[in-house]
mmCIF file of N, CA and C in Angstrom:
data_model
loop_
_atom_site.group_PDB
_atom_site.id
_atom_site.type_symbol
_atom_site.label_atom_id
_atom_site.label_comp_id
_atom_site.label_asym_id
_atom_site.label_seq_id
_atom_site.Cartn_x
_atom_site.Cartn_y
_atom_site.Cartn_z
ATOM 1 N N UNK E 28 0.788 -1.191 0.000
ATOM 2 C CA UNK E 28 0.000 0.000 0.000
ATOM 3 C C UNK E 28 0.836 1.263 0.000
ATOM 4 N N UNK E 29 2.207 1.130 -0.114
ATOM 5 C CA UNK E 29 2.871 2.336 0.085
ATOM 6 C C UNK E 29 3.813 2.399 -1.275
ATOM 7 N N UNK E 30 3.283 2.081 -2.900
ATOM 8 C CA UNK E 30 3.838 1.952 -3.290
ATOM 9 C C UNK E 30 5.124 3.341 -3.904
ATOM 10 N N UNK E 31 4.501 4.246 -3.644
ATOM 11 C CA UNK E 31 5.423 5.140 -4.030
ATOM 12 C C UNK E 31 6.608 5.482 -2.851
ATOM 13 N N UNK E 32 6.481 4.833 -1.655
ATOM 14 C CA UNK E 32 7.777 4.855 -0.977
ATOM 15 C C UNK E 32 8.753 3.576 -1.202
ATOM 16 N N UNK E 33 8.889 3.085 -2.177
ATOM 17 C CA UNK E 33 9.339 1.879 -2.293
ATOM 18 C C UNK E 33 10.796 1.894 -2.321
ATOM 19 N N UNK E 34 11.508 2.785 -3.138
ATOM 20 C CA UNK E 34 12.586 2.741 -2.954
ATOM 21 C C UNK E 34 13.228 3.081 -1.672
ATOM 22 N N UNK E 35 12.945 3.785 -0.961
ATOM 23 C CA UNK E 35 12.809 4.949 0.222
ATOM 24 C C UNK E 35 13.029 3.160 1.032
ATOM 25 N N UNK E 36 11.607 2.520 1.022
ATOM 26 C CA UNK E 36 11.818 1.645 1.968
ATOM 27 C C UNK E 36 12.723 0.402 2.083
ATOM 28 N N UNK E 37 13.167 0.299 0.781
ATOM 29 C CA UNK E 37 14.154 -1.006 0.077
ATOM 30 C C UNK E 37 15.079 -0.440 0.843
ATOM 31 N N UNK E 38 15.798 0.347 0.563
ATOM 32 C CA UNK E 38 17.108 1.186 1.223
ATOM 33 C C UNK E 38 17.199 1.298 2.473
ATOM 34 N N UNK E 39 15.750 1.370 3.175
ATOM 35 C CA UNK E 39 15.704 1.694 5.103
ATOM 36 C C UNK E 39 15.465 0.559 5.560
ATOM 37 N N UNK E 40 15.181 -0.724 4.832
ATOM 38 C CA UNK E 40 14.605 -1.978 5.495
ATOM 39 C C UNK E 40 16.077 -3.273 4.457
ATOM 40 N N UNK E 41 16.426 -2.420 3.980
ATOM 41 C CA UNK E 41 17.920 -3.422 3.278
ATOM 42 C C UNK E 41 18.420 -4.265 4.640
ATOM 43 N N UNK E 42 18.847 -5.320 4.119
ATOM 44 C CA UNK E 42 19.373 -5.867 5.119
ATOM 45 C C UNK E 42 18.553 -7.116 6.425
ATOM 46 N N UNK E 43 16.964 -6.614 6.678
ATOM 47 C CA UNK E 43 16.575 -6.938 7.642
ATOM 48 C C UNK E 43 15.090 -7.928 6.596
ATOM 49 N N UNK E 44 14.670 -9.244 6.918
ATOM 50 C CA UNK E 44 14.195 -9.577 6.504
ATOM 51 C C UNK E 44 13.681 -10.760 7.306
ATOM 52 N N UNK E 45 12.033 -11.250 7.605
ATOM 53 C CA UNK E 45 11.743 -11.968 8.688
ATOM 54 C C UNK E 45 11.677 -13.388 8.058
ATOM 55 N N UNK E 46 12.195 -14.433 8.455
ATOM 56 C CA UNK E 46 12.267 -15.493 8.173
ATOM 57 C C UNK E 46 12.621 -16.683 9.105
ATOM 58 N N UNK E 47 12.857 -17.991 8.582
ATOM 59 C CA UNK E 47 12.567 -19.085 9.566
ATOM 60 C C UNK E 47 13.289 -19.078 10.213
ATOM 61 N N UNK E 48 14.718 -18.813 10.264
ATOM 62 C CA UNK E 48 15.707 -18.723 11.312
ATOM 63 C C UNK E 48 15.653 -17.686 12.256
ATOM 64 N N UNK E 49 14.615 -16.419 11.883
ATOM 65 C CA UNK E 49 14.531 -15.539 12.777
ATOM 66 C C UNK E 49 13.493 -16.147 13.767
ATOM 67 N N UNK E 50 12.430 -16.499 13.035
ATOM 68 C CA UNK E 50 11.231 -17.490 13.851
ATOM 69 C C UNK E 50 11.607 -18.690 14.852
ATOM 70 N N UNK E 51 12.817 -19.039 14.174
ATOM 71 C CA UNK E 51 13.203 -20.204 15.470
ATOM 72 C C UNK E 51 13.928 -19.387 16.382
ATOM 73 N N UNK E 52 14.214 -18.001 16.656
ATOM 74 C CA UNK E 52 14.790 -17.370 18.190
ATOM 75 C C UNK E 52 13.809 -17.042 18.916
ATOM 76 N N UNK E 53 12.628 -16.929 18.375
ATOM 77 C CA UNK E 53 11.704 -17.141 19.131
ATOM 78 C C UNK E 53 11.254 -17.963 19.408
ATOM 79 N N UNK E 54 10.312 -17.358 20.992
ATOM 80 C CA UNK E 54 9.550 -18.737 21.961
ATOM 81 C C UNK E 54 9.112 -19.439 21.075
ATOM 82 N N UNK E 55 8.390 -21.129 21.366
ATOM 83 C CA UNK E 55 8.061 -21.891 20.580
ATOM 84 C C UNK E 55 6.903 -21.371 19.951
ATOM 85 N N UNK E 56 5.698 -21.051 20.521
ATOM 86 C CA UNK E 56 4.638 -20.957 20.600
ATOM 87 C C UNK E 56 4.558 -19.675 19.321
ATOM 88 N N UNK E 57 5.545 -19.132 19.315
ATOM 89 C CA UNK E 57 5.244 -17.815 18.030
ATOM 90 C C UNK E 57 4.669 -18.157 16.909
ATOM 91 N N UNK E 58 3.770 -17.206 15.891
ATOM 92 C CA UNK E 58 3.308 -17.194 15.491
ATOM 93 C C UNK E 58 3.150 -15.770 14.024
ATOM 94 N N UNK E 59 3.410 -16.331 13.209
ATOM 95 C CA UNK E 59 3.726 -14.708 12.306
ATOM 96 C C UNK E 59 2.834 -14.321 11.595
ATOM 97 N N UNK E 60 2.271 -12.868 11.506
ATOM 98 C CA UNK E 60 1.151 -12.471 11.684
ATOM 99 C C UNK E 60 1.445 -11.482 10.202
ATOM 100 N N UNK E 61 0.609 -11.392 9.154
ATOM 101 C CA UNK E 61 0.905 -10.448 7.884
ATOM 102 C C UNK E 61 -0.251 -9.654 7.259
ATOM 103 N N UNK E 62 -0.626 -8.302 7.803
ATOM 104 C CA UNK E 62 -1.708 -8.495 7.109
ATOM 105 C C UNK E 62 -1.637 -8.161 5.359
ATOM 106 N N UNK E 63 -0.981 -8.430 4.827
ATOM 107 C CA UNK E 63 -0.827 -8.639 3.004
ATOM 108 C C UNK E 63 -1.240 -7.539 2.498
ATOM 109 N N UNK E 64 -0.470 -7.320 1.255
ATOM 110 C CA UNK E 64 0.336 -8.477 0.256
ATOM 111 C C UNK E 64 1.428 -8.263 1.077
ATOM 112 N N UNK E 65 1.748 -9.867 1.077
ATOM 113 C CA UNK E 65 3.581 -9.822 1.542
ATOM 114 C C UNK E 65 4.362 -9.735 0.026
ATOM 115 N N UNK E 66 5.679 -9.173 0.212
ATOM 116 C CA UNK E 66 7.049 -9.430 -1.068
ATOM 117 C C UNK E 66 7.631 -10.159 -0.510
ATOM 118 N N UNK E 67 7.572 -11.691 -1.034
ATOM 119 C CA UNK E 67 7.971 -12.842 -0.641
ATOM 120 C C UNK E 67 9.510 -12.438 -1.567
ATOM 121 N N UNK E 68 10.685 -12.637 -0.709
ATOM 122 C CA UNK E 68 11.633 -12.719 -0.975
ATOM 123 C C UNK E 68 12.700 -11.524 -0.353
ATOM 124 N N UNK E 69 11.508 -10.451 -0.278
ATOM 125 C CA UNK E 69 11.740 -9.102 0.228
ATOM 126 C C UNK E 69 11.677 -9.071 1.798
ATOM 127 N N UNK E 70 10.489 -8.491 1.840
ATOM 128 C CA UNK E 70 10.920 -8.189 3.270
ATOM 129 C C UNK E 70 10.317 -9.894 4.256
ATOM 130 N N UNK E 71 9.920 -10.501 3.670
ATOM 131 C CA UNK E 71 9.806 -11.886 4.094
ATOM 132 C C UNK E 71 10.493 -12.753 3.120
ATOM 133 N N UNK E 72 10.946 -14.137 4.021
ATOM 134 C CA UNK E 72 11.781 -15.440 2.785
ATOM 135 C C UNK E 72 10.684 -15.837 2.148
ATOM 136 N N UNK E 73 11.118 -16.293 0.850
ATOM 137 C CA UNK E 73 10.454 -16.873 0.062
ATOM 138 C C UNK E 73 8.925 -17.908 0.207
ATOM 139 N N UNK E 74 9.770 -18.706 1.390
ATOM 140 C CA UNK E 74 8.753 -19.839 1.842
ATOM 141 C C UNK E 74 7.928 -19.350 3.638
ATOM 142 N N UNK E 75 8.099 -18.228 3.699
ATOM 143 C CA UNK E 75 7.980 -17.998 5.122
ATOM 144 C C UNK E 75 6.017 -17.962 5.565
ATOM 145 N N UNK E 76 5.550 -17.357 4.271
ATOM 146 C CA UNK E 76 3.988 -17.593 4.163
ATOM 147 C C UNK E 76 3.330 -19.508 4.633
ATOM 148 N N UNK E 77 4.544 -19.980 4.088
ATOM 149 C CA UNK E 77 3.647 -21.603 4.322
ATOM 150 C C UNK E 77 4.339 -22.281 5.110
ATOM 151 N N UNK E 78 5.149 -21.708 6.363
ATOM 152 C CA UNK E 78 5.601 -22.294 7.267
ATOM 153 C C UNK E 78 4.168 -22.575 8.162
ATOM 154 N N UNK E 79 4.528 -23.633 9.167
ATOM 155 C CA UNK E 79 3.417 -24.288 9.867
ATOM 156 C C UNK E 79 3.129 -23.214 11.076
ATOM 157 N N UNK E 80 4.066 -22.234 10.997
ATOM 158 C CA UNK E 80 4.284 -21.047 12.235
ATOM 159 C C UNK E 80 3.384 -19.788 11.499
ATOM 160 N N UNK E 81 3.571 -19.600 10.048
ATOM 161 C CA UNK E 81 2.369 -18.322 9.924
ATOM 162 C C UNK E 81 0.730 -18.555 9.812
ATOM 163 N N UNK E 82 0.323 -17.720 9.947
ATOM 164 C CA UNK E 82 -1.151 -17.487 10.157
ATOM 165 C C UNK E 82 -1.709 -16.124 9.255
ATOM 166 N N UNK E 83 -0.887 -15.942 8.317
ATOM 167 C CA UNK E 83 -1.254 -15.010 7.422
ATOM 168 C C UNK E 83 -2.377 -15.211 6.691
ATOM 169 N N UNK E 84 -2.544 -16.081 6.257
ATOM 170 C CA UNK E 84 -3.933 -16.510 5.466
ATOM 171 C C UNK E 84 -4.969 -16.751 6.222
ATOM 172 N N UNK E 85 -5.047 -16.947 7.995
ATOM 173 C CA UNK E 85 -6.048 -17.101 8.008
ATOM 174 C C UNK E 85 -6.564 -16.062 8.555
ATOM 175 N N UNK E 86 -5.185 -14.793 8.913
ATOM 176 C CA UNK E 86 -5.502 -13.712 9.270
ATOM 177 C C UNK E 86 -6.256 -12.320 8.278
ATOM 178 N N UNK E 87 -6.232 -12.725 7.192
ATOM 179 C CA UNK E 87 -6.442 -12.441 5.528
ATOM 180 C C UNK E 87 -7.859 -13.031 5.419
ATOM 181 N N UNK E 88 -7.872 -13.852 5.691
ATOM 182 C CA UNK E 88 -9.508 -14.443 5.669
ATOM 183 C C UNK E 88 -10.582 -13.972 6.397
ATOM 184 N N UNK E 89 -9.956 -13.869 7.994
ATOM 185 C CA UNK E 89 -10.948 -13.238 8.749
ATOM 186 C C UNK E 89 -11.198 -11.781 8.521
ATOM 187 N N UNK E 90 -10.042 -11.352 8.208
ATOM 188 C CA UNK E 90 -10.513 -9.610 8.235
ATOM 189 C C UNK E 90 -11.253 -9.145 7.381
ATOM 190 N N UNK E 91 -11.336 -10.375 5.781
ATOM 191 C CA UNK E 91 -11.960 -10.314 4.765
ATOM 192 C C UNK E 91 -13.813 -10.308 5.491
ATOM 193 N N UNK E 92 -14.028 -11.109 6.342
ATOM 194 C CA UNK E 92 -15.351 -11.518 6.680
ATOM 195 C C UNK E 92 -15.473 -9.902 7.855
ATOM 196 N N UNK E 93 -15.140 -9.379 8.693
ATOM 197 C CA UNK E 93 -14.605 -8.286 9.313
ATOM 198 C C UNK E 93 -15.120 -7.105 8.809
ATOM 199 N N UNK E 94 -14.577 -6.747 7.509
ATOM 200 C CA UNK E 94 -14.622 -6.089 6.623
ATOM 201 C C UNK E 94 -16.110 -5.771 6.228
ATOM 202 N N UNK E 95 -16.830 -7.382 5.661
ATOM 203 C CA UNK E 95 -17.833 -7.205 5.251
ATOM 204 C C UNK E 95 -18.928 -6.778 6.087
ATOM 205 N N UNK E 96 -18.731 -7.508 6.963
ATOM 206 C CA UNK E 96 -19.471 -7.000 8.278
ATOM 207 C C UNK E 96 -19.791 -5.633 8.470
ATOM 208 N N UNK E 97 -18.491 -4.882 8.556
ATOM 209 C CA UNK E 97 -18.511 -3.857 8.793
ATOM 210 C C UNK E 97 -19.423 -2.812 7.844
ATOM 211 N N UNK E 98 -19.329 -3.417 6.655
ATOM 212 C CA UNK E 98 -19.996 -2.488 5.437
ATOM 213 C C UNK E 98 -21.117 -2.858 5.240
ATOM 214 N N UNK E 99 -21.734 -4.296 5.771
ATOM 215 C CA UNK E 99 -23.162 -4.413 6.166
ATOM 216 C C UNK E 99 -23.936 -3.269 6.706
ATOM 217 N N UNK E 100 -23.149 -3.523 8.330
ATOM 218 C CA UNK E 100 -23.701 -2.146 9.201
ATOM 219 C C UNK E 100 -23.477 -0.830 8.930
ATOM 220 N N UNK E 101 -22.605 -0.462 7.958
ATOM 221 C CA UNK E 101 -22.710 1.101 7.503
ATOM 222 C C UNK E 101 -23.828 1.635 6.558
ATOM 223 N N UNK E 102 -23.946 -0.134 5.812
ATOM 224 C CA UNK E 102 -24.910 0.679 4.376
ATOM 225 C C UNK E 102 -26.451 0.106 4.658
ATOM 226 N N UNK E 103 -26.501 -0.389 6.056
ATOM 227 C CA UNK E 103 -27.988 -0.513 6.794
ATOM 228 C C UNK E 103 -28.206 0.212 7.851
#
């Protein structure tokens, strides 16, 4: 959503990128949370969406139902 800061953010976020080895310094129980689109490769690893530790999709799902909800009760 921020696409016109992109370069701005490539350059300020170079270097730092969340992935499975970062996920295993954390407690067991963690859990990685995205609300999307992720840049798989970018600022997340490649495979980090379908580790058994994220919950991005189902956090993407609910907000989708959330959402609607919400625009139920505005436009009734």
């Amino acid at each position: 959503g921020h696409d016109k800061e992109t370069d701005a953010r490539r350059k300020a976020f170079s270097g730092w990128q969340v992935n499975e080895a970062l996920l295993d310094r954390a407690a067991r129980d963690v859990l990685f949370m995205h609300c999307l689109p992720a840049h798989r490769g970018e600022e997340i690893s490649d495979t980090l969406l379908d580790d058994p530790r994220s919950v991005a999709y189902p956090e993407a799902h609910n907000r989708l139902h959330t959402q609607k909800a919400l625009m139920e009760m505005l436009l009734t």
